[in-house]
Coordinates of C-alpha atoms in Angstrom, one line a residue:
M174 CA -11.2 23.3 -45.8
V175 CA -8.9 24.2 -49.3
I176 CA -7.7 27.4 -46.9
E177 CA -6.3 24.8 -43.3
V178 CA -4.4 22.5 -46.0
V179 CA -3.2 25.4 -47.4
L180 CA -1.5 27.6 -44.5
G181 CA -0.9 24.0 -42.7
V182 CA 2.0 23.0 -46.0
L183 CA 3.5 26.3 -46.1
L184 CA 3.7 26.8 -42.2
G185 CA 5.1 22.7 -42.3
V186 CA 7.7 24.6 -45.1
V187 CA 9.4 26.7 -42.9
Q188 CA 8.6 25.0 -39.1
H189 CA 10.8 22.7 -40.9
G190 CA 13.4 24.9 -42.8
L191 CA 12.8 23.3 -46.0
A192 CA 13.5 26.6 -47.6
D193 CA 14.9 30.0 -46.4
P194 CA 12.0 31.6 -43.7
L195 CA 9.9 34.2 -46.4
P196 CA 10.5 37.2 -43.9
R197 CA 7.6 38.9 -41.3
P198 CA 5.1 41.0 -43.6
C199 CA 5.5 44.2 -43.9
G200 CA 1.8 45.5 -42.9
R201 CA -0.4 44.5 -39.4
D202 CA 1.3 42.1 -37.6
F203 CA -1.6 40.5 -36.4
I204 CA -0.2 37.2 -34.6
K205 CA 1.6 39.4 -32.3
E206 CA -1.7 41.2 -31.9
H207 CA -3.9 37.4 -31.2
N208 CA -1.2 36.7 -29.1
D209 CA -0.8 39.7 -26.6
A210 CA -4.5 39.3 -26.2
V211 CA -4.2 35.8 -24.8
D212 CA -0.7 36.7 -22.7
R213 CA -4.0 39.3 -21.0
T214 CA -6.2 36.6 -20.1
P215 CA -5.6 34.6 -17.1
M216 CA -4.4 30.9 -16.5
E217 CA -7.3 29.8 -15.1
D218 CA -9.4 31.3 -17.7
R219 CA -7.5 29.1 -20.7
A220 CA -9.7 25.8 -22.0
A221 CA -6.8 24.8 -24.1
P222 CA -4.8 22.9 -21.8
I223 CA -7.2 21.7 -20.1
I224 CA -8.7 19.9 -23.4
L225 CA -5.3 18.8 -24.4
Q226 CA -5.5 16.1 -21.0
A227 CA -9.2 16.0 -21.6
E228 CA -8.1 14.9 -25.2
A229 CA -5.6 12.2 -23.0
A230 CA -7.7 11.0 -20.9
L231 CA -10.1 10.0 -23.7
K232 CA -10.8 6.0 -23.8
L233 CA -12.9 5.9 -27.4
P234 CA -14.7 3.3 -29.4
E235 CA -14.0 2.3 -32.8
D236 CA -17.7 3.0 -33.3
F237 CA -17.4 6.5 -31.2
D238 CA -19.8 7.4 -34.1
E239 CA -22.2 5.3 -34.1
R240 CA -22.4 5.4 -30.0
S241 CA -22.6 8.9 -30.4
A242 CA -25.4 9.4 -32.7
L243 CA -27.9 9.3 -30.8
L244 CA -30.7 10.0 -33.2
K245 CA -34.3 7.6 -31.7
P246 CA -35.4 7.8 -28.7
P247 CA -34.3 5.1 -25.4
P248 CA -35.3 1.4 -26.9
A249 CA -38.5 -0.5 -26.0
P250 CA -38.3 -4.1 -23.7
S251 CA -38.6 -5.5 -27.4
D252 CA -36.0 -3.8 -29.4
G253 CA -33.5 -6.4 -28.8
E254 CA -30.9 -4.1 -30.8
H255 CA -31.1 -0.9 -29.9
A256 CA -31.4 -1.3 -26.3
K257 CA -27.7 -3.3 -27.6
K258 CA -26.3 0.0 -29.0
W259 CA -27.7 2.1 -25.9
A260 CA -26.2 0.2 -22.9
A261 CA -23.1 -0.1 -25.3
M262 CA -23.3 4.4 -24.9
R263 CA -23.8 3.5 -21.5
S264 CA -20.4 1.6 -20.7
M265 CA -18.3 4.5 -23.0
L266 CA -19.8 7.5 -20.2
A267 CA -18.4 5.7 -17.6
E268 CA -14.9 4.8 -19.3
N269 CA -14.7 8.5 -19.9
G270 CA -15.0 9.6 -16.4
E271 CA -12.1 11.7 -16.2
A272 CA -12.1 13.5 -19.5
L273 CA -15.6 15.1 -18.9
R274 CA -14.1 16.2 -15.7
L275 CA -11.9 17.6 -17.3
A276 CA -14.2 19.2 -19.6
R277 CA -16.5 20.6 -17.6
Q278 CA -13.7 22.4 -15.9
A279 CA -12.7 23.7 -19.5
A280 CA -16.2 25.2 -19.9
K281 CA -15.8 27.3 -17.0
C282 CA -12.9 29.1 -19.1
K283 CA -13.5 32.1 -20.6
S284 CA -11.8 31.2 -24.2
T285 CA -9.6 28.5 -25.2
G286 CA -6.3 31.0 -24.5
A287 CA -4.7 29.2 -27.6
Y288 CA -1.6 31.6 -29.3
R289 CA -1.0 31.6 -32.7
T290 CA 2.7 31.2 -34.3
P291 CA 4.3 30.6 -37.1
D292 CA 7.3 28.7 -35.4
D293 CA 7.5 25.4 -34.6
V294 CA 5.1 24.2 -32.6
T295 CA 5.9 21.4 -30.0
V296 CA 2.3 20.8 -27.8
R297 CA 2.4 19.0 -24.4
P298 CA -0.4 19.0 -21.5
D299 CA 2.0 19.5 -18.7
E300 CA 3.1 23.0 -20.7
D301 CA 0.7 26.3 -19.0
R302 CA 1.4 27.6 -22.8
Y303 CA -0.4 26.1 -25.8
F304 CA 1.3 27.1 -29.0
I305 CA -1.3 26.5 -32.4
S306 CA -0.5 27.3 -35.3
V307 CA -3.1 26.1 -38.3
D308 CA -1.9 23.0 -39.6
C309 CA -3.1 21.6 -35.8
L310 CA -5.6 22.6 -35.5
L311 CA -7.7 20.3 -36.8
P312 CA -6.9 18.2 -33.8
H313 CA -7.4 20.7 -31.6
L314 CA -11.0 21.3 -33.0
G315 CA -11.7 17.2 -32.7
A316 CA -10.7 16.7 -29.1
Y317 CA -13.6 19.3 -28.7
R318 CA -16.1 17.6 -31.1
T319 CA -15.3 14.8 -29.0
L320 CA -15.9 16.2 -25.8
C321 CA -19.3 18.0 -26.7
R322 CA -20.8 14.7 -27.7
L323 CA -19.7 13.1 -25.0
L324 CA -22.0 15.3 -22.6
T325 CA -24.8 14.9 -25.2
C326 CA -24.8 11.9 -24.9
E327 CA -24.8 12.2 -20.8
A328 CA -27.3 14.3 -20.9
A329 CA -29.5 11.8 -23.1
D330 CA -29.0 9.4 -21.1
R331 CA -30.2 11.3 -17.7
I332 CA -33.3 12.1 -19.6
D333 CA -33.7 8.4 -19.8
R334 CA -33.1 8.2 -16.4
G335 CA -35.6 10.9 -15.7
D336 CA -32.9 13.4 -14.2
A337 CA -33.8 17.0 -15.4
E338 CA -31.2 18.3 -12.6
G339 CA -28.7 16.4 -14.2
A340 CA -29.7 16.4 -18.1
V341 CA -30.0 20.6 -17.6
E342 CA -25.5 20.4 -16.6
S343 CA -24.9 18.2 -19.1
I344 CA -26.1 20.1 -21.4
T345 CA -25.4 23.7 -20.4
T346 CA -21.8 23.0 -19.2
A347 CA -21.8 21.5 -23.1
L348 CA -23.1 25.0 -24.9
A349 CA -19.8 26.3 -22.4
L350 CA -16.8 24.6 -23.3
A351 CA -18.5 25.1 -27.4
R352 CA -18.6 28.6 -26.4
T353 CA -14.5 29.3 -25.5
L354 CA -14.2 28.2 -29.2
A355 CA -15.4 31.6 -30.1
D356 CA -12.9 33.9 -29.8
E357 CA -10.4 31.9 -32.3
P358 CA -9.7 34.0 -35.4
V359 CA -10.1 31.3 -37.1
M360 CA -12.6 30.9 -39.9
I361 CA -13.0 26.8 -39.4
S362 CA -13.2 27.7 -35.6
Q363 CA -15.8 29.7 -36.0
M364 CA -18.0 26.9 -37.9
V365 CA -16.7 24.6 -35.5
V366 CA -18.8 26.4 -32.5
M367 CA -21.6 26.9 -35.2
A368 CA -22.2 23.1 -35.6
L369 CA -21.4 22.6 -31.6
H370 CA -24.0 24.8 -30.4
A371 CA -26.8 23.0 -33.3
W372 CA -25.7 19.6 -31.8
I373 CA -26.4 20.6 -28.5
I374 CA -29.4 21.9 -29.2
E375 CA -31.1 19.2 -31.6
Q376 CA -29.6 16.6 -29.5
G377 CA -30.0 18.0 -25.6
V378 CA -32.3 20.7 -25.4
L379 CA -35.0 19.7 -28.0
R380 CA -35.1 16.1 -26.8
L381 CA -35.2 17.1 -23.1
I382 CA -38.4 19.9 -23.7
N383 CA -39.5 17.3 -25.9
E384 CA -39.9 14.1 -23.2
P385 CA -43.0 14.1 -22.0
T386 CA -42.4 12.6 -18.2
L387 CA -39.2 15.1 -17.4
A388 CA -40.7 17.6 -14.7
I389 CA -37.6 20.7 -15.5
S390 CA -38.0 23.6 -12.9
N391 CA -38.7 26.9 -13.0
E392 CA -34.9 27.5 -12.6
Q393 CA -33.9 25.1 -14.0
Y394 CA -35.3 26.7 -17.8
S395 CA -33.8 29.3 -17.2
R396 CA -30.4 28.0 -16.9
L397 CA -31.5 27.2 -20.2
E398 CA -32.2 30.1 -21.5
A399 CA -29.2 31.7 -20.2
A400 CA -27.3 28.8 -21.9
L401 CA -29.3 29.8 -25.0
K402 CA -28.4 33.2 -25.5
S403 CA -25.4 33.4 -24.2
A404 CA -24.8 31.2 -28.0
V405 CA -26.3 34.2 -29.1
S406 CA -24.5 36.8 -28.4
T407 CA -21.1 35.2 -27.8
N408 CA -21.0 33.2 -31.4
R409 CA -19.3 35.1 -34.4
A410 CA -20.8 33.2 -37.0
A411 CA -19.8 36.1 -39.5
S412 CA -16.1 36.3 -38.4
I413 CA -14.3 36.1 -42.2
D414 CA -10.8 36.5 -40.4
D415 CA -8.6 34.2 -42.8
R416 CA -8.6 37.4 -45.1
E417 CA -5.8 38.0 -41.8
F418 CA -4.0 35.2 -42.7
I419 CA -4.1 35.4 -46.8
Q420 CA -2.5 38.5 -46.4
D421 CA 0.3 37.8 -44.1
I422 CA 1.6 35.1 -46.8
I423 CA 1.1 37.4 -50.1
G424 CA 2.9 40.3 -47.6
R425 CA 5.5 37.7 -47.7
M426 CA 5.3 36.4 -51.1
Y427 CA 5.7 40.6 -51.7
C428 CA 8.3 41.4 -49.1
R429 CA 12.0 40.8 -49.3
N430 CA 14.1 42.3 -45.7
G431 CA 11.2 43.3 -44.2
E432 CA 10.3 45.5 -47.8
W433 CA 7.4 45.5 -49.9
T434 CA 8.2 44.3 -53.6
T435 CA 6.1 45.4 -56.1
T436 CA 6.4 41.4 -57.9
P437 CA 6.7 38.6 -56.0
T438 CA 10.7 37.5 -54.5
A439 CA 11.7 33.9 -56.2
E440 CA 11.5 32.4 -52.9
G441 CA 7.6 33.9 -52.4
K442 CA 6.7 32.7 -55.7
R443 CA 8.3 29.2 -54.8
L444 CA 6.9 28.3 -52.1
F445 CA 3.2 29.4 -52.8
A446 CA 3.8 26.9 -55.9
A447 CA 4.8 24.1 -53.3
V448 CA 1.3 25.4 -52.0
F449 CA -0.8 25.9 -54.9
I450 CA -0.4 22.1 -56.0
V451 CA -1.2 20.5 -53.2
S452 CA -4.6 23.2 -53.0
Q453 CA -5.2 21.0 -56.5
D454 CA -5.5 18.0 -54.8
P455 CA -6.2 18.5 -51.0
H456 CA -6.7 14.5 -50.3
S457 CA -3.4 13.8 -51.0
H458 CA -2.1 16.7 -49.3
Q459 CA -0.9 14.4 -47.0
H460 CA 1.5 12.7 -48.9
K461 CA 2.8 15.9 -50.6
Y462 CA 2.9 17.4 -47.1
E463 CA 5.8 14.7 -46.6
Q464 CA 7.8 15.9 -49.5
L465 CA 7.7 18.5 -48.7
R466 CA 9.4 18.3 -45.0
T467 CA 11.6 15.8 -46.1
G468 CA 12.9 18.1 -48.4
K469 CA 11.7 16.2 -51.6
E470 CA 11.2 17.8 -55.2
I471 CA 7.6 18.4 -55.6
E472 CA 6.1 17.0 -58.8
G473 CA 5.0 20.3 -61.1
L474 CA 6.9 22.1 -59.5
E475 CA 8.3 24.1 -62.2
V476 CA 5.2 24.3 -64.0
A477 CA 3.1 26.1 -61.1
L478 CA 6.1 28.5 -61.0
A479 CA 5.8 29.2 -65.2
V480 CA 1.5 29.9 -63.7
L481 CA 2.6 32.0 -60.8
S482 CA 5.0 33.9 -63.4
R483 CA 2.3 36.2 -64.6
L484 CA 0.4 37.8 -60.7
A485 CA -0.4 40.8 -60.2
D486 CA 1.4 43.1 -58.8
R487 CA 1.7 43.8 -54.5
D488 CA -1.1 46.8 -54.8
A489 CA -3.7 45.1 -57.4
M490 CA -3.4 41.6 -55.7
L491 CA -4.2 43.7 -52.3
A492 CA -7.0 45.7 -54.1
K493 CA -8.6 42.2 -55.2
L494 CA -8.5 41.1 -51.8
E495 CA -10.0 44.0 -50.3
E496 CA -13.0 43.9 -52.9
H497 CA -13.4 40.3 -51.2
H498 CA -13.7 41.2 -48.0
A499 CA -16.0 44.1 -49.1
A500 CA -18.3 41.8 -51.5
A501 CA -18.3 39.4 -48.7
R502 CA -19.2 41.9 -45.6
A503 CA -22.5 42.4 -48.0
L504 CA -23.6 39.1 -48.2
F505 CA -22.6 38.9 -44.2
A506 CA -24.6 42.4 -42.9
N507 CA -27.8 40.8 -44.3
P508 CA -30.1 37.9 -43.6
L509 CA -32.0 35.9 -45.2
A510 CA -34.9 38.1 -45.9
T511 CA -32.7 40.7 -47.3
A512 CA -30.2 38.7 -48.8
D513 CA -28.4 40.1 -51.9
D514 CA -25.0 37.2 -53.0
S515 CA -24.3 38.4 -56.9
A516 CA -21.8 40.4 -56.0
L517 CA -19.9 37.6 -54.1
S518 CA -20.7 35.5 -57.0
A519 CA -19.6 38.0 -59.9
F520 CA -15.9 38.1 -57.4
E521 CA -16.0 34.5 -57.6
E522 CA -16.6 34.1 -61.6
D523 CA -13.8 37.3 -62.5
I524 CA -11.2 35.8 -60.0
S525 CA -11.2 32.3 -61.9
S526 CA -11.7 34.1 -65.4
R527 CA -8.3 36.5 -64.8
S528 CA -5.7 34.5 -66.5
R529 CA -4.3 33.2 -63.3
R530 CA -3.3 37.0 -62.4
F531 CA -4.7 36.6 -58.6
T532 CA -4.3 31.9 -58.2
P533 CA -2.7 33.2 -54.5
I534 CA -6.5 34.9 -53.6
A535 CA -8.6 32.4 -55.7
T536 CA -6.4 28.9 -53.8
M537 CA -7.2 30.5 -50.2
L538 CA -10.4 32.1 -51.0
P539 CA -12.9 32.0 -47.8
A540 CA -15.8 29.9 -47.7
A541 CA -17.6 33.0 -47.2
K542 CA -20.3 32.2 -49.0
K543 CA -20.8 28.5 -47.3
L544 CA -20.3 30.2 -44.1
Y545 CA -23.1 32.8 -44.6
V546 CA -25.3 29.6 -45.2
S547 CA -24.0 27.9 -42.3
S548 CA -24.3 30.3 -39.7
E549 CA -28.1 31.9 -41.4
S550 CA -29.2 27.9 -40.6
F551 CA -27.7 27.8 -37.0
Y552 CA -29.3 31.6 -36.0
Q553 CA -32.4 30.0 -37.2
L554 CA -32.2 27.3 -35.3
L555 CA -31.6 29.2 -31.9
A556 CA -34.0 31.4 -32.6
A557 CA -36.6 28.6 -32.9
A558 CA -34.6 26.6 -29.8
R559 CA -35.0 29.6 -27.6
L560 CA -39.0 30.0 -28.6
A561 CA -39.1 26.8 -27.8
V562 CA -37.8 26.1 -24.7
A563 CA -40.4 29.2 -23.6
I564 CA -43.5 27.3 -24.7
S565 CA -42.2 24.4 -23.2
H566 CA -41.8 26.2 -20.1
H567 CA -45.5 28.0 -20.7
R568 CA -46.7 23.9 -20.8
Q569 CA -45.1 22.9 -17.5
V570 CA -46.5 26.1 -15.3
H571 CA -50.1 26.3 -17.2
G572 CA -50.5 23.0 -18.0
K573 CA -51.6 24.0 -21.9
W574 CA -49.6 24.8 -25.1
P575 CA -50.0 28.7 -25.4
S576 CA -52.6 29.5 -28.5
S577 CA -50.2 32.3 -29.3
L578 CA -47.1 33.4 -28.4
D579 CA -48.4 36.4 -26.9
D580 CA -49.4 34.3 -24.1
L581 CA -46.2 33.5 -23.5
K582 CA -45.9 37.4 -22.2
R583 CA -41.8 38.0 -23.6
P584 CA -42.0 40.2 -26.2
D585 CA -38.5 41.3 -26.2
L586 CA -37.8 37.5 -26.9
I587 CA -40.2 37.3 -29.5
E588 CA -38.2 40.0 -31.0
D589 CA -35.5 38.5 -30.5
C590 CA -36.7 35.5 -32.4
V591 CA -36.8 36.6 -36.0
D592 CA -37.7 34.4 -38.7
R593 CA -34.1 35.1 -40.8
Y594 CA -36.4 35.0 -44.1
T595 CA -38.9 37.7 -43.6
G596 CA -37.5 40.0 -40.8
Q597 CA -40.5 39.7 -38.8
S598 CA -40.6 37.4 -35.0
L599 CA -40.9 33.0 -36.1
L600 CA -44.3 32.2 -36.8
Y601 CA -46.2 29.8 -34.2
H602 CA -49.5 27.4 -34.4
L603 CA -50.8 25.2 -32.4
G604 CA -52.9 22.9 -34.5
E605 CA -54.8 19.5 -33.4
S606 CA -51.3 17.3 -33.9
G607 CA -49.5 19.7 -31.1
P608 CA -47.5 22.9 -32.1
V609 CA -45.1 23.6 -34.0
I610 CA -42.6 26.7 -34.9
Y611 CA -42.4 27.5 -38.0
S612 CA -40.6 30.1 -40.7
T613 CA -42.4 30.6 -44.5
G614 CA -39.3 29.9 -46.0
P615 CA -38.3 31.5 -48.9
D616 CA -41.5 31.9 -50.7
R617 CA -42.6 34.4 -47.7
D618 CA -45.8 33.3 -47.5
D619 CA -47.6 31.8 -43.8
D620 CA -48.9 28.4 -44.4
E621 CA -49.5 27.8 -41.2
G622 CA -47.3 25.0 -40.7
R623 CA -47.5 23.3 -43.2
S624 CA -43.9 22.0 -45.1
G625 CA -41.9 22.5 -47.9
E626 CA -43.3 20.6 -51.4
L627 CA -40.0 19.4 -52.6
E628 CA -38.7 17.8 -48.9
P629 CA -42.0 17.1 -46.6
T630 CA -40.1 16.3 -43.6
H631 CA -36.6 17.6 -44.1
W632 CA -36.8 20.7 -45.7
Q633 CA -33.7 23.0 -45.0
P634 CA -34.2 25.6 -47.8
V635 CA -31.5 28.2 -47.2
G636 CA -28.6 27.3 -49.5
K637 CA -30.5 27.3 -53.0
W638 CA -33.2 30.2 -52.2
I639 CA -30.5 33.0 -51.5
G640 CA -31.8 36.5 -52.4
V641 CA -34.5 34.2 -54.6
P642 CA -38.1 36.6 -55.5
P643 CA -40.3 35.8 -53.3
S644 CA -42.7 35.3 -56.8
D645 CA -39.9 32.0 -57.3
A646 CA -39.3 29.8 -54.7
P647 CA -40.9 26.9 -53.6
D648 CA -44.5 27.0 -51.5
G649 CA -44.3 26.2 -47.9
D650 CA -42.8 27.0 -44.9
W651 CA -39.5 25.8 -43.3
L652 CA -40.6 23.5 -39.5
L653 CA -37.7 23.9 -36.9
W654 CA -39.9 22.9 -34.0
S655 CA -42.4 20.5 -33.1
A656 CA -44.2 18.5 -30.5
S657 CA -46.1 15.8 -30.1
I658 CA -47.6 15.8 -26.2
P659 CA -50.3 16.5 -25.5

């Protein structure tokens, strides 16, 4: 989140005229390239203006997160407290009919159609052009989160009412809505896309196929499979496009009157010094941002300027940024089976010990390792969900669970659903308690679906066990899906 805070403050300083605007970067104008691509998108294919209208139509209770956190099935008659919560959730859905209608309209679009600009930002629902800059990305993404959660709540309600068609429609709409974010060239947008898809899969798709009393048709199963497959092909989980934002800011620091300078300009250092101070304490950034907006000096500015006096020259700064990009790309190029984060870890250690020469990069460095872990976890969940839908479909058609994945007669699907730790297909086991889909986990050893030793019920080993030799990893498998339906 530091990079979003940093960029938001920097753009806010320029927007509100608190200092002379820095020159445009001398290199590639990625903002213009992105905006030109938006201009080529037909208006009816842009989701952002519709999302703004939907956000304005939302009527949310203070306990929205609690009402939308459907971690339990519908209540039993004796469970009075849970019954009240379920009733409150249904009331919330009824009050947000217009927002849900607009969410469905936005889900038919191909992208957000959101422009990027460092200029002043005015956003109104009645405008046909929706401009965003980094400092207003979070409300923009928050609307997506709320609408996707509402659609997933609606799916759960329809499952409870025995409406398979309605549940499939709500789920596929939520997945399509999240997918419109996938082309936004910002790392946090990519992480939100993954988080939304994961929520919809866990609370919608898997809830639907694990409901024993619901009859799902062949056509409805096909729509679920198509929606999940689209999540694979559309989601850009390995995107690290924030690199271009850092290049842009470095360009502003080492640029005067449209020409490169070897050392940072005085104005460039002054603006980044303010950003640097705020980044040291992101929790107080709203207060300090207000100081910037009103033209007040921030405490510690002179100290920060002294730190920045030791910055590397422009060529060394850009070379170091490219070194990080190469290390991050090398990590993203491999699944957990062959991942090695040593180069990225070595870079991060080096950048923090270089006597402040590369402070701008160290301050704004994208959380590449966190993004890698999130993407690997997401893609493992997505692969398991695709297999689970096919296995559930097989049971409905044949009246029993497949004895092995070969019974599905879907070699292409099985090959696509890869265990991120082994590079081979995910594993399936049919035991006395029902079917299980699982990964071997970091020990690369098949334990027939027995969970890991550390957290027997919810063990997710991705983050801790990158590049660890199998002999050093804990025993047990990574359970991804199970069903207790006979």
